[in-house]
Structures are given as C-alpha cells and as structure tokens.
Coordinates of C-alpha atoms in Angstrom, one line a residue:
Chain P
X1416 CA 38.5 -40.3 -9.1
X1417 CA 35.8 -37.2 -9.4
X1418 CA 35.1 -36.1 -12.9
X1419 CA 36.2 -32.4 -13.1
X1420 CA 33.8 -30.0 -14.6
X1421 CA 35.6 -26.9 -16.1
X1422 CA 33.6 -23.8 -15.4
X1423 CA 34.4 -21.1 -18.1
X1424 CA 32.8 -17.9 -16.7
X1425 CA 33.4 -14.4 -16.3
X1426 CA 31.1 -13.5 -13.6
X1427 CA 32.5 -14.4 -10.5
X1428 CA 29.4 -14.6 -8.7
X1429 CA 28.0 -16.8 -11.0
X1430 CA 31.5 -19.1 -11.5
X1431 CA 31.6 -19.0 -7.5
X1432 CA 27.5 -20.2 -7.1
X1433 CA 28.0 -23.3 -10.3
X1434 CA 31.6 -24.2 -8.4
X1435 CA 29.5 -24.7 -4.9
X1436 CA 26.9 -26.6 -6.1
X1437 CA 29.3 -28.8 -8.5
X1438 CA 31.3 -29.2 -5.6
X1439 CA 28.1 -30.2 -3.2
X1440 CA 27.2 -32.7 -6.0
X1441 CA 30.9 -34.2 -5.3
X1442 CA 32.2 -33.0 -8.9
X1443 CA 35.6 -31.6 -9.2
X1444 CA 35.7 -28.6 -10.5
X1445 CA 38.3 -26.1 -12.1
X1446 CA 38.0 -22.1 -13.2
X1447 CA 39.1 -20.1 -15.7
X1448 CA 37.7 -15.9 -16.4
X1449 CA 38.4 -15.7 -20.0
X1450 CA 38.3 -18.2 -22.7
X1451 CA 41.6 -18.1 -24.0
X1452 CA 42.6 -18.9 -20.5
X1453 CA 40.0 -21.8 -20.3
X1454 CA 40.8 -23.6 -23.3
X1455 CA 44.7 -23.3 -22.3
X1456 CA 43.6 -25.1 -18.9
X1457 CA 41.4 -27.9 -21.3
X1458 CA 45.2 -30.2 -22.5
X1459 CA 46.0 -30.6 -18.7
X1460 CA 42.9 -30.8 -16.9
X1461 CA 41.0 -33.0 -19.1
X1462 CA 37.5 -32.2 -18.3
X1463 CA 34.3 -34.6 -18.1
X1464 CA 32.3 -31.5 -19.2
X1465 CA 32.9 -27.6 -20.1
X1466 CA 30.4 -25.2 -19.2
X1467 CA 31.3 -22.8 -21.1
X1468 CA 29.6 -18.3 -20.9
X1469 CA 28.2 -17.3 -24.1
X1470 CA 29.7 -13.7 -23.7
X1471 CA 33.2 -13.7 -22.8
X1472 CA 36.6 -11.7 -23.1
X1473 CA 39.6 -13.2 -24.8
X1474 CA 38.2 -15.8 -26.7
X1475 CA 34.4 -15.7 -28.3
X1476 CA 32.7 -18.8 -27.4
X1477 CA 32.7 -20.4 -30.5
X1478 CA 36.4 -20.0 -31.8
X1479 CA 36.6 -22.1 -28.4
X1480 CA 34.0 -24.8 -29.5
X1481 CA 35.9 -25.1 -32.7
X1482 CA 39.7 -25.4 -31.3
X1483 CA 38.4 -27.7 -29.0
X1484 CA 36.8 -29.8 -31.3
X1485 CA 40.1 -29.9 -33.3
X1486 CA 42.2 -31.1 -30.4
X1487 CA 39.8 -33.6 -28.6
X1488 CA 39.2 -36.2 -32.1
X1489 CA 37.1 -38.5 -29.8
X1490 CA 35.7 -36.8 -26.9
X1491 CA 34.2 -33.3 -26.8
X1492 CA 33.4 -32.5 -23.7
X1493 CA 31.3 -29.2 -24.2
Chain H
X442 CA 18.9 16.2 -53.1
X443 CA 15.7 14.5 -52.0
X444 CA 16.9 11.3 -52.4
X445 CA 20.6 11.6 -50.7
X446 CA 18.1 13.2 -47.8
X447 CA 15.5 10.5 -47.8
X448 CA 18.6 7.9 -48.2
X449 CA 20.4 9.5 -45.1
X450 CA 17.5 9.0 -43.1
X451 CA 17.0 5.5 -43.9
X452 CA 20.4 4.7 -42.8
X453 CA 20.1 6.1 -39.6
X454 CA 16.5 4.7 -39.2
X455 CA 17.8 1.5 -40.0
X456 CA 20.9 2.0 -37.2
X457 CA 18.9 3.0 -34.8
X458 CA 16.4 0.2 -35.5
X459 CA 19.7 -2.3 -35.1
X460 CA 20.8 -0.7 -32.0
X461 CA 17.2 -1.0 -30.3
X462 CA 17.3 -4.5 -31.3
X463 CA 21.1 -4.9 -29.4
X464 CA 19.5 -3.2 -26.4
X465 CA 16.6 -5.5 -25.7
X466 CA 19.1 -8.5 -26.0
X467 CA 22.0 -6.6 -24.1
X468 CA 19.3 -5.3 -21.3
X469 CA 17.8 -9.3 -21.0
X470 CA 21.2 -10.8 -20.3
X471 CA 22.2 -7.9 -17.6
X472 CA 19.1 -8.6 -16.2
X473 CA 19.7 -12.4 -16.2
X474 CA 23.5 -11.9 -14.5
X475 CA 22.4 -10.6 -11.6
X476 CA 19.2 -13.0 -10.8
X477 CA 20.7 -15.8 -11.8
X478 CA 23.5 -15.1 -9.3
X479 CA 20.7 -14.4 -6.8
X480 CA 19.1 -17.2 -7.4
X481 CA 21.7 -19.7 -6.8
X482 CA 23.1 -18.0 -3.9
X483 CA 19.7 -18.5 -2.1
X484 CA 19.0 -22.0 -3.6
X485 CA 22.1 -22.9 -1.5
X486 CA 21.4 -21.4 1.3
X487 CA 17.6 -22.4 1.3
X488 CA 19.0 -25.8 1.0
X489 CA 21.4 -25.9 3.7
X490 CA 23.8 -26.9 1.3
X491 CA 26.4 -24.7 2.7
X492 CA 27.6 -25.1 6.0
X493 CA 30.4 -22.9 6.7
X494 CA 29.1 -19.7 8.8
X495 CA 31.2 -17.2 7.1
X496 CA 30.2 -18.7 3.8
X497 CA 27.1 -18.2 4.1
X498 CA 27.3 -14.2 5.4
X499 CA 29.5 -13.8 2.4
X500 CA 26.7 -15.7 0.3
X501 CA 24.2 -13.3 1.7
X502 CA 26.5 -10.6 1.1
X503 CA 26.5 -11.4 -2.9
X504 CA 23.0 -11.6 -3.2
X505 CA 22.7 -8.0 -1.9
X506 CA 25.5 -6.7 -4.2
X507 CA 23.2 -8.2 -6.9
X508 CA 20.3 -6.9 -6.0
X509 CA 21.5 -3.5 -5.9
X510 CA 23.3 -4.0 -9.6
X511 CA 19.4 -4.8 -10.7
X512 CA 18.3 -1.9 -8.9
X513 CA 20.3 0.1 -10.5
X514 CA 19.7 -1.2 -14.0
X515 CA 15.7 -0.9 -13.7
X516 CA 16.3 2.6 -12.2
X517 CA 18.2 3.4 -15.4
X518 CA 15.7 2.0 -18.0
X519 CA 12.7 3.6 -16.1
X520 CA 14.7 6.8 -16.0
X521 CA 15.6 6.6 -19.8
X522 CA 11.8 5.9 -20.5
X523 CA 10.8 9.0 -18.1
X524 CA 12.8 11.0 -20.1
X525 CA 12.2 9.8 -23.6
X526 CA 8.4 10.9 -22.6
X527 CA 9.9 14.6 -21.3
X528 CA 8.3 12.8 -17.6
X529 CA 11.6 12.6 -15.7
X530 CA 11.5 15.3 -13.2
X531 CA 14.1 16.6 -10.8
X532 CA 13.6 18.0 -7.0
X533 CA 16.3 20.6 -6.5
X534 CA 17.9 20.9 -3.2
X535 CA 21.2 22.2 -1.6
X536 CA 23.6 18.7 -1.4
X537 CA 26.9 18.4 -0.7
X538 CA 28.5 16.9 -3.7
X539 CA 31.3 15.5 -1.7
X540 CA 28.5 13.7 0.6
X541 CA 26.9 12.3 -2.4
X542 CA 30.1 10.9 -3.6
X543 CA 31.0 9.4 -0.4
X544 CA 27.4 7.3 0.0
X545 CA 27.8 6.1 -4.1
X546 CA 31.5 4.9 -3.5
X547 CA 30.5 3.2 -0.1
X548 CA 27.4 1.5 -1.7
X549 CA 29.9 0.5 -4.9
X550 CA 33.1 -0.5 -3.1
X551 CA 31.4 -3.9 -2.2
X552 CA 30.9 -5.0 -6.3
X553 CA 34.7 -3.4 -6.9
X554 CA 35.6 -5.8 -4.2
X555 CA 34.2 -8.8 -4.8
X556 CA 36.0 -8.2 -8.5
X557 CA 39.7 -7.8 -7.1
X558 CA 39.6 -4.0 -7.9
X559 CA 42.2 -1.3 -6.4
X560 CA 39.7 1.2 -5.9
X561 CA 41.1 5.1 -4.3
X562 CA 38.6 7.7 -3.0
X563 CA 40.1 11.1 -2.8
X564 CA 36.9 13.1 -1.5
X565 CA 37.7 15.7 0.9
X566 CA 36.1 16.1 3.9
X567 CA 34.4 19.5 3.4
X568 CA 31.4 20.1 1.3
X569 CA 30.8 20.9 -1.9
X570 CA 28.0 22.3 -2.4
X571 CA 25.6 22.7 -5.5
X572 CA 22.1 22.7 -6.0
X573 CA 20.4 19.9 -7.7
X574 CA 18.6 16.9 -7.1
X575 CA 20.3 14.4 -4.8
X576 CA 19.4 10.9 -5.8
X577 CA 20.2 12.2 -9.6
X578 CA 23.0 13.0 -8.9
X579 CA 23.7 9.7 -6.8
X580 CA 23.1 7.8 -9.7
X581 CA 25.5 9.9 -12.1
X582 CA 28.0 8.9 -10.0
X583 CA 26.8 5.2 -10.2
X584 CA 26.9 5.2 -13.9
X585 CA 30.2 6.1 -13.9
X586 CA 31.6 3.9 -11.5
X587 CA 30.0 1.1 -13.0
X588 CA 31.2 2.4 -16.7
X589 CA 34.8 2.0 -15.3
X590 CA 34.2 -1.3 -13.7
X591 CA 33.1 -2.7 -17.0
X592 CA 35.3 -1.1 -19.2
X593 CA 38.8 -1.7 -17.2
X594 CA 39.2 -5.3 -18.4
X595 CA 42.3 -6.7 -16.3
X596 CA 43.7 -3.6 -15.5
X597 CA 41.4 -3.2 -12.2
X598 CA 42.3 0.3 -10.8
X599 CA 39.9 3.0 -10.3
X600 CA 39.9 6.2 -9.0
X601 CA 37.4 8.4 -7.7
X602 CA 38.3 12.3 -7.4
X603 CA 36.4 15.1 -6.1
X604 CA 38.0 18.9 -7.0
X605 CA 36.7 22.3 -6.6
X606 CA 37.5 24.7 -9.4
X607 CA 36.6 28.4 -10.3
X608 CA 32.7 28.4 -10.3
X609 CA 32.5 24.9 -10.8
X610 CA 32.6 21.1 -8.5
X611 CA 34.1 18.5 -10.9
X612 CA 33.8 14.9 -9.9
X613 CA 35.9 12.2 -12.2
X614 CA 36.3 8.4 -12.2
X615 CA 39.8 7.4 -13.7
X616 CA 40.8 4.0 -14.9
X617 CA 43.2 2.0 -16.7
X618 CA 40.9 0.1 -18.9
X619 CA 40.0 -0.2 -22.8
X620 CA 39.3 3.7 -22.9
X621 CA 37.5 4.7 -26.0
X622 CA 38.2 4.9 -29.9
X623 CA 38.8 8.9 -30.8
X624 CA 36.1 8.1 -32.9
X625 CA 33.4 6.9 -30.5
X626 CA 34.5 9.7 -27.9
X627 CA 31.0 11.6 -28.1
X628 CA 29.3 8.6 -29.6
X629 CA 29.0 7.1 -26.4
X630 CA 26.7 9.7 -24.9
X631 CA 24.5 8.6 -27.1
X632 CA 21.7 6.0 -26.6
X633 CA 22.1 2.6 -27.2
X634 CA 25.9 3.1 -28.4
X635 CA 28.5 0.9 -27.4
X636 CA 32.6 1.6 -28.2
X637 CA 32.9 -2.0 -27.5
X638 CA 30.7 -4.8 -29.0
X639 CA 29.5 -7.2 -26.1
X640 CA 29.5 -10.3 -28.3
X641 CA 33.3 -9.7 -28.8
X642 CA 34.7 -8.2 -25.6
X643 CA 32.2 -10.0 -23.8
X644 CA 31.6 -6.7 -21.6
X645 CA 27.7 -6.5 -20.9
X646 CA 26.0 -3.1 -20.7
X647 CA 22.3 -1.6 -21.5
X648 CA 23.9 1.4 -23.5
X649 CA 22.4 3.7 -21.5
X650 CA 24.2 4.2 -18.6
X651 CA 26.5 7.4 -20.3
X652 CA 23.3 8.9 -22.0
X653 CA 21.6 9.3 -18.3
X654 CA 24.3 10.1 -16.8
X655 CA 24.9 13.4 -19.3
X656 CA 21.4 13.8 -19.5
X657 CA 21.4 14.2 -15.6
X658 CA 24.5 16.4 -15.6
X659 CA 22.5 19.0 -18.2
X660 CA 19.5 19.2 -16.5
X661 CA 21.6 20.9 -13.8
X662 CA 23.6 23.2 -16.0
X663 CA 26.8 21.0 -16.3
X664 CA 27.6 18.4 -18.1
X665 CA 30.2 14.6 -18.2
X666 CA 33.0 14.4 -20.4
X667 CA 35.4 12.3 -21.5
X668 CA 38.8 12.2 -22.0
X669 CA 41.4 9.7 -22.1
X670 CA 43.8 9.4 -19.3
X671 CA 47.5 9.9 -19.9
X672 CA 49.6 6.0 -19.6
X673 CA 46.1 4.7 -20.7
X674 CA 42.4 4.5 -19.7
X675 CA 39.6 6.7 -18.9
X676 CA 38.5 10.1 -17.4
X677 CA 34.8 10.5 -17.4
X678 CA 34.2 14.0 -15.5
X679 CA 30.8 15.0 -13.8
X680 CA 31.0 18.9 -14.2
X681 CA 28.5 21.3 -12.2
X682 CA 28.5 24.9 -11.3
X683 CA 28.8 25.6 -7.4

C-alpha cells in the first residue's frame, strides 16, 4: 500500500502543485483547505506525513500540532 | 499636558512601528504564494512530469494567474512608495469607466475561478465617462476585487456593479464575506491596517491594497467607501464625478 501524505493548505495552487508532484513520486495523497477540516480527515486517513500551511483559516497551525499530538500517543506524523 | 502629548505620540509611534514590522512579514509571504506556485508549476512542466495535454495548458494557465497576482502586488508597493515620496503621478485622460471595469473583471475572473467563486458583472454596455488616469483607475478596481476575494472566506460570491448617479459614476464590489468590525470601518483605509489578523484568519494581505485604492480615488476628486451589505458582507464603492 502507498503511504498517504495529507496536504493541509489553503492555496489551491500550491495544494494542487505539492498533490502532483506527491502523486508523480507515487505517494498517496489526501486534501483538506482549512485546518479544522484537516485534522478531522487525520482519525480516518491515517497519514504517513502532514504537511501542514503555517497561515491558515479555521484552525491556527499550532492548536493543530497540539490536538494531534494528543490523539496520535506513538506516531506524530507532522 | 506635555507628557499625556509626548505619551500619545509614543503609542502611536510604537503602533505604527508594529504595523511596519507586520507588513514586511505579511508582504514576504504574499510574495512567496505566488512564486512558489510558479515555481512548481514550471518545475513539472520543465520536467515532463505531467503528461496529460489539458493538464498542462491548465498548468500554464496557473502560472500566469500568478504572475499577474505578483504583478499586482509589486505595482502596489511601488505605488505606495511613489506616493509616500509625493512622486506618484497621474496622466489624466477621457476613459470610459464601464470599459475599465470590463478589462479589470476579465483580467480577475481567471483567479475568482480557479477559487470556486460565483462571480456577477453588471456593467452596462454604454460608457461612462470621467476623466482620470486609466491604468489608476484599473488598479482601484483590482484592489477591490482582490479585497473581496480575500475577505469572503467560504461564502464565495461577488458582485461587481457599475451605476450612473446625479454628477457622479459609482463602481462597487459586493460580497458575502467577513465584512468589517464597525470599529475598523475607516481604519482600514489606513496603511498597514488590517480588520482581520492574518496569523489567525489565515487571510494574507500587504495592508495596502485599501490605502491605494482611496488614495487613487482622491487624486481624482472622489473617493471608496465602505459599507456593509444588508444579509451580510461588504460594499466597497469607487465614487467619481462624471
């Protein structure tokens, strides 16, 4: 199975550009616009790695980092 | 007396100090959206990494929606900096405000696009004329637009209206966005000010765009405003005598 990179962006230009080249590089890879949405999509998808925007709406980048880090006891995957 | 003066001035010294400081780091990371999307976009196509035909016109297509969105952001610091220096100088001419309005939508639409916005152009067909320097003008327009697009979070619906009224043309973008604080409503025309903080909303912007664009509308005897909209969001009004 592909590991699945979730892209966490708000630009879509720059989430469309990471998800080609991920994709070229035979990752999987899934999208979310906001970060309340992507950490929502993180239970379920189970991501090999987060690559997560600094600036986004929704949810500030590091109230992510830290719910995250509360959920995922073993593996953080940003 | 003295001292409540000399205190006064510190604290808006020290604001505006604070707000300069925002700016370089707002301005480095719009500038840095834009390339960095330009620079992928031609990485993969330099590397043949994308075969699909209609892929790659649409890739092509992105990288001139982003170079335009730098263009416009240099031509809005230079500007600023022209004017800060009393240097920015306007031609006047006869234009056709309607005409104007028409090239700034049709060189826009593509970014509102490519964002999933309902965008509405209700420019009639005959002119509307004033006198004033065209490419100015142009980029009042582009200000605006581009104020709306960042500012209407995921309510995506603009409008652009163009309406003749006694003695005066009045142009106004209307959204459905954030809209702005009653207390921020004439703040915003001012340099550097943001309603909404970037590091929260995670809505980029240099700060200036709403200073230029007034400043613009001025030069020409008329002037932007804001209001809100009624059911929610933003008018922002380009106002010039005909």
């Amino acid at each position: 199975m592909k590991p699945l990179i979730l892209i966490v962006e708000d630009d879509q230009h720059i989430a469309l550009g990471l998800e080609e080249i991920l994709k070229s590089e035979g990752f999987e890879v899934a999208a979310a616009t906001r970060g309340d949405e992507g950490l929502k999509m993180v239970p379920t998808k189970k991501p090999a790695l987060i690559i997560l925007d600094v600036m986004l709406p929704g949810l500030r980048w590091i109230r992510c980092l830290q719910a995250t880090s509360r959920r995922e006891k073993t593996h953080n995957p940003f | 007396m003295g001292s409540l003066l000399l205190l006064t001035d510190l604290r808006r010294q020290l604001l505006l100090a604070r707000q300069k400081s925002d700016f370089v780091s707002n301005v480095s990371h719009e500038l840095k959206t834009p390339l960095t999307s330009i620079r992928m976009f031609s990485e993969l196509l330099a590397e043949d990494r994308v075969e699909d035909l209609e892929k790659r016109k649409s890739y092509l297509r992105i990288i001139s929606t982003e170079t335009a969105r730098l263009t416009r952001l240099i031509n809005n610091i230079l500007d600023f900096a022209r004017m800060e220096k009393g240097e920015k100088k306007y031609y006047f001419e006869p234009c056709d405000l309607g005409k104007i309005a028409r090239g700034a939508v049709a060189s826009y639409r593509p970014q509102f696009e490519a964002h999933g916005f309902h965008f509405e152009e209700k420019i009639p067909a005959e002119s509307h004329n004033v006198k004033g320097d065209c490419d100015a003008l142009a980029q009042v327009i582009l200000n605006l637009l581009s104020n709306a697009e960042k500012y209407s979070a995921d309510k995506k619906e603009v409008t652009v209206e163009l309406k003749q009224r006694d003695g005066s043309i009045e142009l106004s973008v209307l959204d459905r966005g954030l809209g702005v604080p009653a207390a921020s409503s004439e703040k915003i025309f001012e340099q550097f000010y943001r309603a909404h903080d970037s590091l929260s909303s995670g809505i980029q912007g240099s700060g200036l765009g709403l200073t230029l664009a007034r400043q613009i509308a001025r030069a020409h005897g008329g002037d932007v405003t804001y209001e809100p909209r009624p059911g929610g969001g933003s008018i922002f009004t380009l106002k010039l005598p005909s």
